[in-house]
Amino acid sequence: MLQKSLSKRLLTSVLSVYFLLTFIVTCGQVIAEFYNAKDYIRNELTTLQKTFSGSLTRAIWELNTQQTVTIAEGLLAIPMIEGIIVRDDAGEIISQLGRSLDIRELYSEQLVQEASIIDETTSSGLFGYTFPLIFEFSGRATQVGDVTLFSSREVVLDRIMISIYFLIGNAMIKTTFLIILFLLSFRKLLTEPLTDLTNQIEELELDNLDGARLEIQTTEHNELKVMEESFNNLIDKVSDYKKQLESTQKQLLQSNEKLDQQNLLLEQEVARKTSNLSQAMMDLQQQKYELEKQKLTLTEEVERRKHTEVELITKQNDLQRYLDELNLAQERLVGSEKMAALGGLVAGITHDINTPVGIGVTATSFLEERLAQVEQAYENKTLSPKALEEFINDAKQSTSLLTTNLQRASELVASFKQIAVDQASEAVRTINLKDYLGEIIRSLHPKLKKTAHKINLDCPNDLILNTPAGAVSQIFTNLIMNSIIHGFEGINEGTINIKITQTKDMVDIIFEDNGKGVEQSQLDKLFDPFFTTKREQGGSGLGTHISFNLVKQTLGGDIEATSKLGEGLTYHISFPKDMPTPMAMLAE
């Protein structure tokens, strides 16, 4: 049973498109008629200017208000005019009849100087035409007023209503005719042949395919004729396949007989092989028993290994805890080493400061004694010019001695203060490397003055670094003290050469001494923590390790050591010239 007819759907689609196009075209024609009629009315309003402007101008010029009103009423009687406004030369309204707009909103109080069109308003639907009234007298033209004529959308619609009815009726007649034409054509060309084709297909019998060929009553070779030929070809192929199927069935029966014989042989073979399979099953059962024994053994081994794994994890956790404790102890030892070095620096600086301070105290005591003598002589009135001159000379010498030694003490205190502060912190600050190394060497003077060792410094005067000054101080202090304690052991006059060069962004330092050097086995362990050759003399083995960490981690550079036994020890250090300050890092 058909649910939806193909012909009906096709007819509906075609007619829907036609209805839509007809509606759009009709609407376009109605709109065109509307605007054509509107333009025609505007042209007629322009024509009225030529017809009535003369008489209306003379009536206003002669101040004949009654005649002006009469002319306005005559104009209003014209069907296309909905309203009229007449104004005099002062902009005052003489006559306002019918529907109109507010003339004051359009032109205020001024008269129009030339003809103009008033566009249609949406709310009222009015549009109009305004023209001035010019009176010519004795060759002079004088504007005596203006006139505004109004028409409306309703007038335009009244004029085109007959045309609209005609357009709609024409569209309806053509549409009705086309519907009837389409219905008859679809019925004859599509619906009836398809129905005939459907009935013939429904009456098809598979047992009598030879008499099942289709015949469509049409003289044209169209799609339905092609369908008829295709269906008839399909019937022919089905007939051929049916004959082949019957032949195949006969062959299948013969094959079944042969298959039965083969099945009998196979059953005998299966019985023989079943016997062999039973024996194989018994063998597999024995192997299964052995595998279960092996599985039990493996399970015990797995349990033992799990127990061992738990013990290993426990020991690993203990080792990790011991390692953390060792790292903490190492950090404390490093801190202690720094403080010990700082303490040694304090002791040496204190001893060096005692000398200029002691001399200052002696000079002050002597000056105080001489001042008491001069004061006594002055009070006894025995002060002679020669005694005063001797006192002045002694005072000059004492003050000079005081100034020199106090300045020396001040320099020592300033150097110690800066070096001590730097070693106790890792603050980034700007330093002149040559001046800063000079301060470090001066702070180590108490350790050097008891020996004949020399330190030669070769550094550019303008080398400015922005770096953790404490790290630089700690590195050079450790290296110099290592050379004095270890390198110059048994050597009276040792020499330390410090050569510093700079590239664009890096500082390159060669620190070498002419000490006794170290063996290769000791050189390999030189930067290891707690490695020292003076363990029995109180060495901690952290000096070079601290220097290594300061160069690598704090300064972000590299340090290498080379040495041969008896030929001294050389350090090659390089690190960046500039490091970001904490404020710059925070800003980033």
Coordinates of C-alpha atoms in Angstrom, one line a residue:
M1 CA 0.0 0.0 0.0
L2 CA 1.5 3.3 -1.0
Q3 CA 2.1 5.7 1.9
K4 CA 3.2 8.7 -0.2
S5 CA 2.8 8.9 -4.0
L6 CA 5.9 9.9 -5.9
S7 CA 3.9 11.8 -8.4
K8 CA 2.0 13.7 -5.7
R9 CA 5.3 14.7 -4.0
L10 CA 6.8 15.8 -7.3
L11 CA 3.6 17.7 -8.2
T12 CA 3.6 19.3 -4.7
S13 CA 7.3 20.4 -5.1
V14 CA 6.8 21.9 -8.6
L15 CA 3.6 23.7 -7.6
S16 CA 5.2 25.0 -4.4
V17 CA 8.0 26.6 -6.3
Y18 CA 5.5 28.0 -8.8
F19 CA 3.3 29.4 -6.1
L20 CA 6.3 31.1 -4.4
L21 CA 7.6 32.6 -7.7
T22 CA 4.0 33.8 -8.6
F23 CA 3.6 35.4 -5.1
I24 CA 7.0 37.1 -5.3
V25 CA 6.4 38.4 -8.9
T26 CA 2.8 39.6 -8.0
C27 CA 4.1 41.4 -4.9
G28 CA 6.8 43.0 -7.0
Q29 CA 4.3 44.2 -9.6
V30 CA 2.0 45.6 -6.8
I31 CA 4.9 47.5 -5.3
A32 CA 5.9 48.8 -8.7
E33 CA 2.3 49.9 -9.4
F34 CA 2.3 51.6 -6.0
Y35 CA 5.5 53.7 -6.7
N36 CA 4.5 54.4 -10.3
A37 CA 1.1 55.8 -9.1
K38 CA 2.8 57.7 -6.3
D39 CA 5.3 59.3 -8.8
Y40 CA 2.3 60.1 -11.1
I41 CA 0.5 61.9 -8.3
R42 CA 3.6 63.9 -7.5
N43 CA 3.9 64.9 -11.1
E44 CA 0.2 66.0 -11.1
L45 CA 0.9 68.1 -7.9
T46 CA 3.7 69.8 -9.9
T47 CA 1.3 70.4 -12.7
L48 CA -1.2 72.0 -10.3
Q49 CA 1.5 74.6 -9.5
K50 CA 1.3 75.9 -13.1
T51 CA -2.5 75.8 -13.1
F52 CA -3.4 77.6 -9.8
S53 CA -0.3 79.5 -8.8
G54 CA -1.2 82.6 -10.9
S55 CA -4.7 83.1 -9.5
L56 CA -3.7 82.2 -6.0
T57 CA -0.7 84.6 -6.1
R58 CA -2.9 87.5 -7.3
A59 CA -5.5 86.8 -4.6
I60 CA -2.8 87.0 -1.9
W61 CA -1.2 90.1 -3.4
E62 CA -4.6 91.8 -3.4
L63 CA -5.2 90.6 0.2
N64 CA -8.3 88.9 -1.0
T65 CA -8.5 86.2 1.8
Q66 CA -11.9 85.0 0.7
Q67 CA -10.8 84.3 -2.8
T68 CA -7.7 82.5 -1.4
V69 CA -9.8 80.3 0.7
T70 CA -12.1 79.6 -2.2
I71 CA -9.2 78.6 -4.5
A72 CA -7.8 76.3 -1.6
E73 CA -11.2 74.7 -1.3
G74 CA -11.3 74.1 -5.1
L75 CA -7.9 72.5 -4.9
L76 CA -9.0 70.3 -2.0
A77 CA -11.9 69.0 -4.1
I78 CA -9.5 67.4 -6.5
P79 CA -9.5 63.6 -5.5
M80 CA -5.8 63.2 -5.3
I81 CA -5.3 66.1 -2.8
E82 CA -5.8 65.3 0.9
G83 CA -4.9 68.7 2.3
I84 CA -3.6 72.2 1.5
I85 CA -1.8 74.9 3.5
V86 CA -1.5 78.5 2.1
R87 CA 0.9 81.0 3.9
D88 CA 1.4 84.7 3.2
D89 CA 4.7 86.5 2.9
A90 CA 5.1 86.7 6.7
G91 CA 4.8 82.9 7.1
E92 CA 1.4 83.1 8.6
I93 CA -1.2 80.5 7.6
I94 CA -4.0 81.9 5.5
S95 CA -5.8 78.7 4.8
Q96 CA -5.3 75.1 6.1
L97 CA -7.7 72.5 4.9
G98 CA -7.9 68.7 5.0
R99 CA -5.2 66.4 6.3
S100 CA -1.8 68.0 6.6
L101 CA 1.5 68.0 8.5
D102 CA 2.8 70.7 10.9
I103 CA 4.2 73.2 8.5
R104 CA 6.2 74.9 11.2
E105 CA 8.1 71.7 12.0
L106 CA 8.9 71.3 8.2
Y107 CA 10.0 74.9 7.4
S108 CA 9.8 76.8 10.8
E109 CA 8.5 80.3 10.0
Q110 CA 10.4 80.7 6.8
L111 CA 9.0 80.7 3.3
V112 CA 10.3 78.1 0.8
Q113 CA 12.4 79.7 -1.9
E114 CA 12.0 77.0 -4.5
A115 CA 9.7 74.0 -5.1
S116 CA 10.5 70.9 -3.0
I117 CA 9.0 67.5 -2.3
I118 CA 7.9 66.4 1.1
D119 CA 8.7 62.7 1.6
E120 CA 6.1 60.3 3.0
T121 CA 5.9 59.9 6.8
T122 CA 5.4 56.4 8.2
S123 CA 2.8 57.3 10.8
S124 CA 0.4 59.5 8.8
G125 CA 1.2 58.2 5.3
L126 CA 1.2 61.8 3.9
F127 CA 3.5 63.2 1.3
G128 CA 3.4 66.5 -0.5
Y129 CA 4.8 69.2 -2.7
T130 CA 5.6 72.8 -1.7
F131 CA 6.2 75.7 -4.1
P132 CA 6.6 79.5 -3.6
L133 CA 4.1 82.1 -4.9
I134 CA 5.9 84.8 -7.0
F135 CA 4.1 87.9 -8.1
E136 CA 5.7 89.9 -10.9
F137 CA 4.9 93.6 -11.1
S138 CA 6.6 96.3 -13.1
G139 CA 9.4 93.9 -14.0
R140 CA 10.0 93.0 -10.3
A141 CA 9.4 89.6 -8.8
T142 CA 8.1 89.5 -5.2
Q143 CA 7.4 86.3 -3.1
V144 CA 3.9 86.8 -1.6
G145 CA 3.7 83.4 0.1
D146 CA 3.9 79.6 -0.5
V147 CA 1.5 76.7 -1.0
T148 CA 1.9 73.1 0.3
L149 CA -0.2 70.4 -1.3
F150 CA -0.6 67.0 0.5
S151 CA -1.6 63.6 -0.8
S152 CA -1.5 60.3 1.0
R153 CA -0.8 56.6 0.8
E154 CA -4.6 55.9 0.7
V155 CA -5.0 57.9 -2.5
V156 CA -2.2 55.9 -4.2
L157 CA -3.8 52.7 -3.1
D158 CA -7.3 53.7 -4.3
R159 CA -5.8 54.5 -7.7
I160 CA -4.0 51.1 -8.1
M161 CA -6.7 48.9 -6.4
I162 CA -8.2 47.9 -9.8
S163 CA -4.7 47.0 -11.0
I164 CA -4.1 45.0 -7.9
Y165 CA -7.3 43.1 -8.4
F166 CA -6.4 42.4 -12.0
L167 CA -2.9 41.2 -11.1
I168 CA -4.3 38.9 -8.3
G169 CA -7.0 37.5 -10.5
N170 CA -4.6 37.0 -13.4
A171 CA -2.2 35.1 -11.1
M172 CA -5.1 32.9 -9.7
I173 CA -6.4 32.0 -13.2
K174 CA -2.9 31.1 -14.4
T175 CA -2.3 29.1 -11.3
T176 CA -5.6 27.2 -11.6
F177 CA -4.9 26.4 -15.2
L178 CA -1.4 25.2 -14.5
I179 CA -2.6 23.0 -11.6
I180 CA -5.2 21.3 -13.8
L181 CA -2.6 20.9 -16.6
F182 CA 0.0 19.4 -14.2
L183 CA -2.5 17.0 -12.7
L184 CA -3.6 15.7 -16.1
S185 CA 0.0 15.4 -17.3
F186 CA 1.2 13.7 -14.2
R187 CA -1.7 11.3 -14.2
K188 CA -1.3 10.3 -17.8
L189 CA 2.5 10.3 -18.0
L190 CA 3.5 9.0 -14.5
T191 CA 0.7 7.9 -12.2
E192 CA -1.2 5.5 -14.6
P193 CA 2.0 3.8 -16.0
L194 CA 3.5 3.4 -12.5
T195 CA 0.2 1.9 -11.3
D196 CA 0.1 -0.5 -14.2
L197 CA 3.8 -1.4 -13.5
T198 CA 3.0 -2.0 -9.8
N199 CA 0.0 -4.3 -10.6
Q200 CA 2.1 -6.4 -13.0
I201 CA 4.9 -6.8 -10.5
E202 CA 2.4 -7.8 -7.7
E203 CA 1.0 -10.5 -10.1
L204 CA 4.4 -12.0 -10.7
E205 CA 4.7 -15.7 -10.1
L206 CA 8.2 -17.2 -9.5
D207 CA 7.1 -20.6 -10.9
N208 CA 6.0 -19.1 -14.2
L209 CA 8.7 -16.5 -15.0
D210 CA 8.4 -17.0 -18.8
G211 CA 5.0 -15.3 -18.8
A212 CA 5.9 -12.6 -16.3
R213 CA 7.4 -10.0 -18.7
L214 CA 6.2 -6.4 -18.2
E215 CA 4.4 -4.3 -20.9
I216 CA 3.9 -0.6 -20.3
Q217 CA 1.4 1.2 -22.5
T218 CA 3.5 4.1 -23.8
T219 CA 4.8 5.0 -27.2
E220 CA 7.8 7.0 -25.9
H221 CA 11.1 5.6 -24.9
N222 CA 11.3 7.3 -21.5
E223 CA 12.4 6.4 -18.0
L224 CA 9.4 4.0 -17.6
K225 CA 10.3 2.2 -20.8
V226 CA 13.9 1.8 -19.5
M227 CA 12.6 0.4 -16.3
E228 CA 10.4 -2.1 -18.2
E229 CA 13.4 -3.3 -20.2
S230 CA 15.6 -3.5 -17.1
F231 CA 12.9 -5.5 -15.3
N232 CA 12.4 -7.9 -18.3
N233 CA 16.2 -8.4 -18.4
L234 CA 16.2 -9.2 -14.7
I235 CA 13.4 -11.8 -15.3
D236 CA 15.5 -13.4 -18.0
K237 CA 18.6 -13.5 -15.7
V238 CA 16.5 -15.0 -12.9
S239 CA 15.2 -17.7 -15.3
D240 CA 18.8 -18.6 -16.3
Y241 CA 19.8 -18.6 -12.6
K242 CA 16.9 -20.9 -11.9
K243 CA 18.0 -23.4 -14.5
Q244 CA 21.5 -23.3 -13.2
L245 CA 20.2 -23.8 -9.7
E246 CA 18.4 -27.0 -10.8
S247 CA 21.5 -28.3 -12.4
T248 CA 23.5 -27.5 -9.3
Q249 CA 21.0 -29.3 -7.0
K250 CA 21.4 -32.5 -9.1
Q251 CA 25.2 -32.1 -8.6
L252 CA 24.7 -31.5 -4.9
L253 CA 22.7 -34.7 -4.5
Q254 CA 25.5 -36.7 -6.1
S255 CA 28.0 -34.9 -3.9
N256 CA 26.0 -35.8 -0.8
E257 CA 26.1 -39.5 -1.7
K258 CA 29.9 -39.3 -2.0
L259 CA 30.0 -37.3 1.3
D260 CA 28.1 -40.1 3.1
Q261 CA 30.7 -42.6 2.0
Q262 CA 33.4 -40.2 3.2
N263 CA 31.7 -39.7 6.6
L264 CA 31.7 -43.5 7.1
L265 CA 35.4 -43.6 6.5
L266 CA 35.9 -40.6 8.8
E267 CA 34.0 -42.2 11.6
Q268 CA 36.3 -45.2 11.5
E269 CA 39.3 -42.8 11.5
V270 CA 37.9 -40.8 14.4
A271 CA 37.4 -44.0 16.5
R272 CA 41.0 -44.9 15.9
K273 CA 42.3 -41.5 16.7
T274 CA 40.0 -41.3 19.8
S275 CA 41.9 -44.2 21.2
N276 CA 45.2 -42.4 20.6
L277 CA 43.8 -39.2 22.2
S278 CA 42.8 -41.0 25.4
Q279 CA 46.4 -42.1 25.8
A280 CA 47.5 -38.5 25.2
M281 CA 45.1 -37.2 27.8
M282 CA 46.6 -39.5 30.4
D283 CA 50.1 -38.2 29.5
L284 CA 48.8 -34.6 29.8
Q285 CA 47.3 -35.4 33.2
Q286 CA 50.7 -36.6 34.4
Q287 CA 52.3 -33.4 33.0
K288 CA 49.6 -31.3 34.7
Y289 CA 50.5 -32.9 38.1
E290 CA 54.2 -32.1 37.6
L291 CA 53.3 -28.5 36.6
E292 CA 51.3 -28.0 39.7
K293 CA 54.2 -29.2 41.8
Q294 CA 56.5 -26.7 40.0
K295 CA 53.8 -23.9 40.4
L296 CA 53.9 -24.6 44.2
T297 CA 57.7 -24.3 44.2
L298 CA 57.5 -21.1 42.2
T299 CA 54.9 -19.6 44.6
E300 CA 57.2 -20.3 47.6
E301 CA 60.1 -18.6 45.7
V302 CA 57.9 -15.6 44.9
E303 CA 56.9 -15.2 48.5
R304 CA 60.5 -15.4 49.6
R305 CA 61.5 -12.8 47.0
K306 CA 58.6 -10.5 48.2
H307 CA 59.9 -10.8 51.7
T308 CA 63.4 -10.0 50.5
E309 CA 62.1 -7.0 48.5
V310 CA 60.3 -5.6 51.6
E311 CA 63.6 -5.9 53.5
L312 CA 65.5 -4.1 50.7
I313 CA 63.0 -1.3 50.7
T314 CA 63.3 -0.9 54.4
K315 CA 67.1 -0.8 54.1
Q316 CA 66.8 1.7 51.2
N317 CA 64.7 4.0 53.4
D318 CA 67.3 3.7 56.2
L319 CA 70.1 4.5 53.8
Q320 CA 68.1 7.5 52.4
R321 CA 67.6 8.8 56.0
Y322 CA 71.4 8.3 56.7
L323 CA 72.2 10.2 53.5
D324 CA 69.9 13.1 54.5
E325 CA 71.6 13.2 57.9
L326 CA 75.0 13.1 56.2
N327 CA 74.1 16.0 53.9
L328 CA 72.8 18.0 56.9
A329 CA 76.1 17.2 58.7
Q330 CA 78.0 18.2 55.6
E331 CA 76.2 21.5 55.4
R332 CA 76.9 22.2 59.1
L333 CA 80.6 21.3 58.6
V334 CA 80.7 23.7 55.6
G335 CA 79.1 26.4 57.8
S336 CA 81.6 25.6 60.6
E337 CA 84.5 25.8 58.1
K338 CA 83.3 29.3 57.0
M339 CA 83.0 30.5 60.6
A340 CA 86.4 29.0 61.4
A341 CA 87.9 30.9 58.5
L342 CA 86.2 34.0 59.6
G343 CA 87.4 33.4 63.2
G344 CA 90.9 33.1 62.0
L345 CA 90.5 36.3 60.0
V346 CA 89.3 38.0 63.2
A347 CA 92.3 36.8 65.2
G348 CA 94.8 37.9 62.5
I349 CA 93.1 41.3 62.0
T350 CA 93.0 41.8 65.8
H351 CA 96.7 41.2 66.1
D352 CA 97.5 43.6 63.2
I353 CA 95.2 46.3 64.6
N354 CA 97.0 46.0 68.1
T355 CA 100.2 47.4 66.6
P356 CA 99.0 50.8 65.3
V357 CA 96.6 51.1 68.2
G358 CA 99.5 50.5 70.7
I359 CA 101.6 53.0 69.0
G360 CA 98.7 55.5 69.1
V361 CA 98.3 54.9 72.8
T362 CA 102.0 55.4 73.4
A363 CA 102.1 58.6 71.3
T364 CA 99.0 59.9 73.2
S365 CA 100.6 59.2 76.6
F366 CA 103.8 61.0 75.5
L367 CA 101.9 64.0 74.2
E368 CA 99.8 64.1 77.4
E369 CA 103.0 64.1 79.5
R370 CA 104.7 66.8 77.4
L371 CA 101.5 68.9 77.6
A372 CA 101.5 68.6 81.4
Q373 CA 105.1 69.8 81.5
V374 CA 104.3 72.8 79.3
E375 CA 101.2 73.6 81.4
Q376 CA 103.4 73.4 84.6
A377 CA 106.0 75.7 83.2
Y378 CA 103.4 78.1 82.0
E379 CA 101.8 78.2 85.4
N380 CA 105.2 78.7 87.1
K381 CA 106.0 81.4 84.5
T382 CA 109.2 79.5 83.5
L383 CA 108.0 78.6 80.0
S384 CA 110.8 79.6 77.6
P385 CA 110.5 80.0 73.8
K386 CA 112.9 77.1 73.3
A387 CA 110.9 74.8 75.6
L388 CA 107.7 75.8 73.7
E389 CA 109.4 75.2 70.3
E390 CA 110.5 71.7 71.6
F391 CA 106.9 71.0 72.7
I392 CA 105.6 72.0 69.3
N393 CA 108.0 69.7 67.5
D394 CA 107.1 66.8 69.9
A395 CA 103.4 67.5 69.4
K396 CA 103.8 67.5 65.6
Q397 CA 105.7 64.2 65.6
S398 CA 103.1 62.7 68.0
T399 CA 100.1 63.8 66.0
S400 CA 101.7 62.6 62.8
L401 CA 102.4 59.3 64.4
L402 CA 98.8 59.2 65.7
T403 CA 97.3 60.1 62.3
T404 CA 99.4 57.5 60.5
N405 CA 98.7 54.6 62.8
L406 CA 95.0 55.4 63.3
Q407 CA 94.6 55.6 59.5
R408 CA 96.3 52.2 59.2
A409 CA 94.0 50.8 61.9
S410 CA 91.0 52.3 60.1
E411 CA 92.0 50.7 56.8
L412 CA 92.4 47.3 58.5
V413 CA 89.0 47.6 60.2
A414 CA 87.3 48.7 56.9
S415 CA 88.9 45.8 55.0
F416 CA 88.0 43.3 57.7
K417 CA 84.4 44.7 58.0
Q418 CA 83.7 44.4 54.2
I419 CA 85.4 40.9 53.9
A420 CA 83.6 39.6 57.0
V421 CA 80.2 40.9 55.9
D422 CA 80.8 39.4 52.4
Q423 CA 81.8 36.0 53.7
A424 CA 78.8 35.8 56.0
S425 CA 76.3 36.5 53.1
E426 CA 75.8 35.8 49.5
A427 CA 74.4 39.2 48.5
V428 CA 75.0 40.4 44.9
R429 CA 76.8 43.7 44.7
T430 CA 79.0 45.6 42.3
I431 CA 82.8 45.5 43.0
N432 CA 86.1 46.5 41.3
L433 CA 87.7 43.1 41.3
K434 CA 91.3 44.4 41.5
D435 CA 90.5 46.6 44.5
Y436 CA 88.5 43.9 46.2
L437 CA 91.2 41.3 45.8
G438 CA 93.6 43.8 47.3
E439 CA 91.3 44.1 50.4
I440 CA 91.2 40.2 50.6
I441 CA 95.1 40.1 50.5
R442 CA 95.3 42.8 53.1
S443 CA 92.9 40.9 55.3
L444 CA 95.3 37.9 55.1
H445 CA 98.4 40.0 55.9
P446 CA 98.6 38.6 59.5
K447 CA 99.1 35.1 57.9
L448 CA 101.6 36.4 55.3
K449 CA 103.8 38.8 57.4
K450 CA 105.3 35.9 59.3
T451 CA 106.5 34.3 56.0
A452 CA 108.5 35.4 53.0
H453 CA 105.8 34.4 50.6
K454 CA 104.7 36.8 47.8
I455 CA 101.3 37.3 46.1
N456 CA 101.5 38.9 42.6
L457 CA 98.2 40.2 41.2
D458 CA 97.7 40.9 37.5
C459 CA 94.2 42.3 37.0
P460 CA 92.7 45.1 34.8
N461 CA 92.0 48.2 36.8
D462 CA 88.5 48.7 35.2
L463 CA 87.2 45.2 35.7
I464 CA 83.8 45.7 37.4
L465 CA 81.7 42.7 38.5
N466 CA 78.1 42.4 39.6
T467 CA 78.4 39.2 41.6
P468 CA 78.1 37.7 45.1
A469 CA 81.2 39.3 46.6
G470 CA 81.2 36.9 49.6
A471 CA 81.7 33.9 47.3
V472 CA 84.7 35.6 45.6
S473 CA 86.2 36.4 49.0
Q474 CA 85.7 32.8 50.3
I475 CA 87.2 31.3 47.1
F476 CA 90.4 33.4 47.1
T477 CA 90.8 33.1 50.9
N478 CA 90.6 29.3 50.7
L479 CA 92.9 29.0 47.7
I480 CA 95.6 31.4 49.2
M481 CA 95.4 29.6 52.6
N482 CA 95.7 26.2 51.0
S483 CA 98.8 27.3 49.1
I484 CA 100.4 28.7 52.3
I485 CA 99.5 25.7 54.5
H486 CA 99.8 22.8 52.0
G487 CA 101.7 24.1 48.9
F488 CA 104.5 26.0 50.7
E489 CA 105.1 23.4 53.4
G490 CA 108.8 23.3 53.8
I491 CA 109.3 26.3 51.4
N492 CA 110.5 29.6 52.8
E493 CA 109.8 31.9 49.9
G494 CA 106.7 30.8 47.9
T495 CA 105.1 32.8 45.1
I496 CA 101.4 33.0 44.2
N497 CA 100.6 34.4 40.8
I498 CA 97.0 35.5 40.2
K499 CA 96.3 36.5 36.5
I500 CA 92.9 37.8 35.6
T501 CA 91.6 38.5 32.1
Q502 CA 88.1 39.3 30.8
T503 CA 86.1 38.6 27.7
K504 CA 82.8 40.1 26.7
D505 CA 80.7 38.3 29.4
M506 CA 83.1 36.1 31.3
V507 CA 86.0 36.5 33.8
D508 CA 89.0 34.1 33.3
I509 CA 91.3 33.5 36.4
I510 CA 94.6 31.6 36.5
F511 CA 95.7 31.0 40.1
E512 CA 99.0 29.2 40.4
D513 CA 101.7 28.7 43.1
N514 CA 105.2 27.3 42.9
G515 CA 104.6 24.9 45.8
K516 CA 105.3 21.2 46.0
G517 CA 102.2 20.2 44.0
V518 CA 100.1 17.1 44.4
E519 CA 100.1 13.6 42.9
Q520 CA 97.6 12.5 40.3
S521 CA 95.8 10.3 42.7
Q522 CA 95.4 13.3 45.1
L523 CA 94.5 15.6 42.2
D524 CA 91.5 13.4 41.3
K525 CA 90.1 13.7 44.8
L526 CA 91.1 17.4 45.3
F527 CA 87.5 18.7 45.2
D528 CA 85.9 15.8 47.1
P529 CA 84.5 16.7 50.6
F530 CA 86.6 15.9 53.6
F531 CA 89.7 15.1 51.5
T532 CA 92.8 16.4 53.2
T533 CA 96.5 15.5 53.6
K534 CA 96.6 17.2 57.0
R535 CA 94.0 15.1 58.8
E536 CA 96.2 14.5 61.8
Q537 CA 97.0 18.3 62.0
G538 CA 93.4 19.3 62.2
G539 CA 92.6 19.8 58.4
S540 CA 88.9 19.5 57.6
G541 CA 89.2 18.8 53.9
L542 CA 86.4 21.2 53.1
G543 CA 88.4 24.2 51.7
T544 CA 88.6 23.2 48.0
H545 CA 85.2 21.5 48.2
I546 CA 83.7 24.8 49.4
S547 CA 85.5 26.7 46.6
F548 CA 84.2 24.2 44.1
N549 CA 80.6 24.6 45.2
L550 CA 80.9 28.4 45.3
V551 CA 82.3 28.5 41.7
K552 CA 79.8 26.0 40.3
Q553 CA 76.6 26.8 42.2
T554 CA 76.9 30.4 43.5
L555 CA 78.8 32.0 40.6
G556 CA 77.6 29.6 37.9
G557 CA 81.1 29.0 36.5
D558 CA 83.7 26.3 36.1
I559 CA 86.9 25.4 38.1
E560 CA 89.7 23.0 37.1
A561 CA 93.0 22.1 38.8
T562 CA 96.2 20.8 37.2
S563 CA 99.4 19.9 39.0
K564 CA 102.6 17.8 38.9
L565 CA 104.5 16.7 41.9
G566 CA 107.2 19.3 42.6
E567 CA 105.8 21.9 40.0
G568 CA 103.1 23.6 42.0
L569 CA 99.4 23.7 41.6
T570 CA 97.3 25.7 39.1
Y571 CA 93.6 26.5 39.3
H572 CA 91.7 27.7 36.2
I573 CA 88.4 29.5 37.1
S574 CA 85.9 31.2 34.9
F575 CA 82.5 32.6 35.7
P576 CA 80.1 35.3 34.3
K577 CA 80.8 39.0 35.0
D578 CA 77.3 39.9 35.8
M579 CA 74.7 38.1 37.9
P580 CA 71.1 39.4 38.4
T581 CA 70.5 41.1 41.7
P582 CA 67.6 39.8 43.9
M583 CA 65.5 42.9 42.9
A584 CA 66.1 42.2 39.2
M585 CA 65.2 38.6 39.6
L586 CA 62.1 39.6 41.5
A587 CA 61.1 42.0 38.8
E588 CA 61.5 39.3 36.2

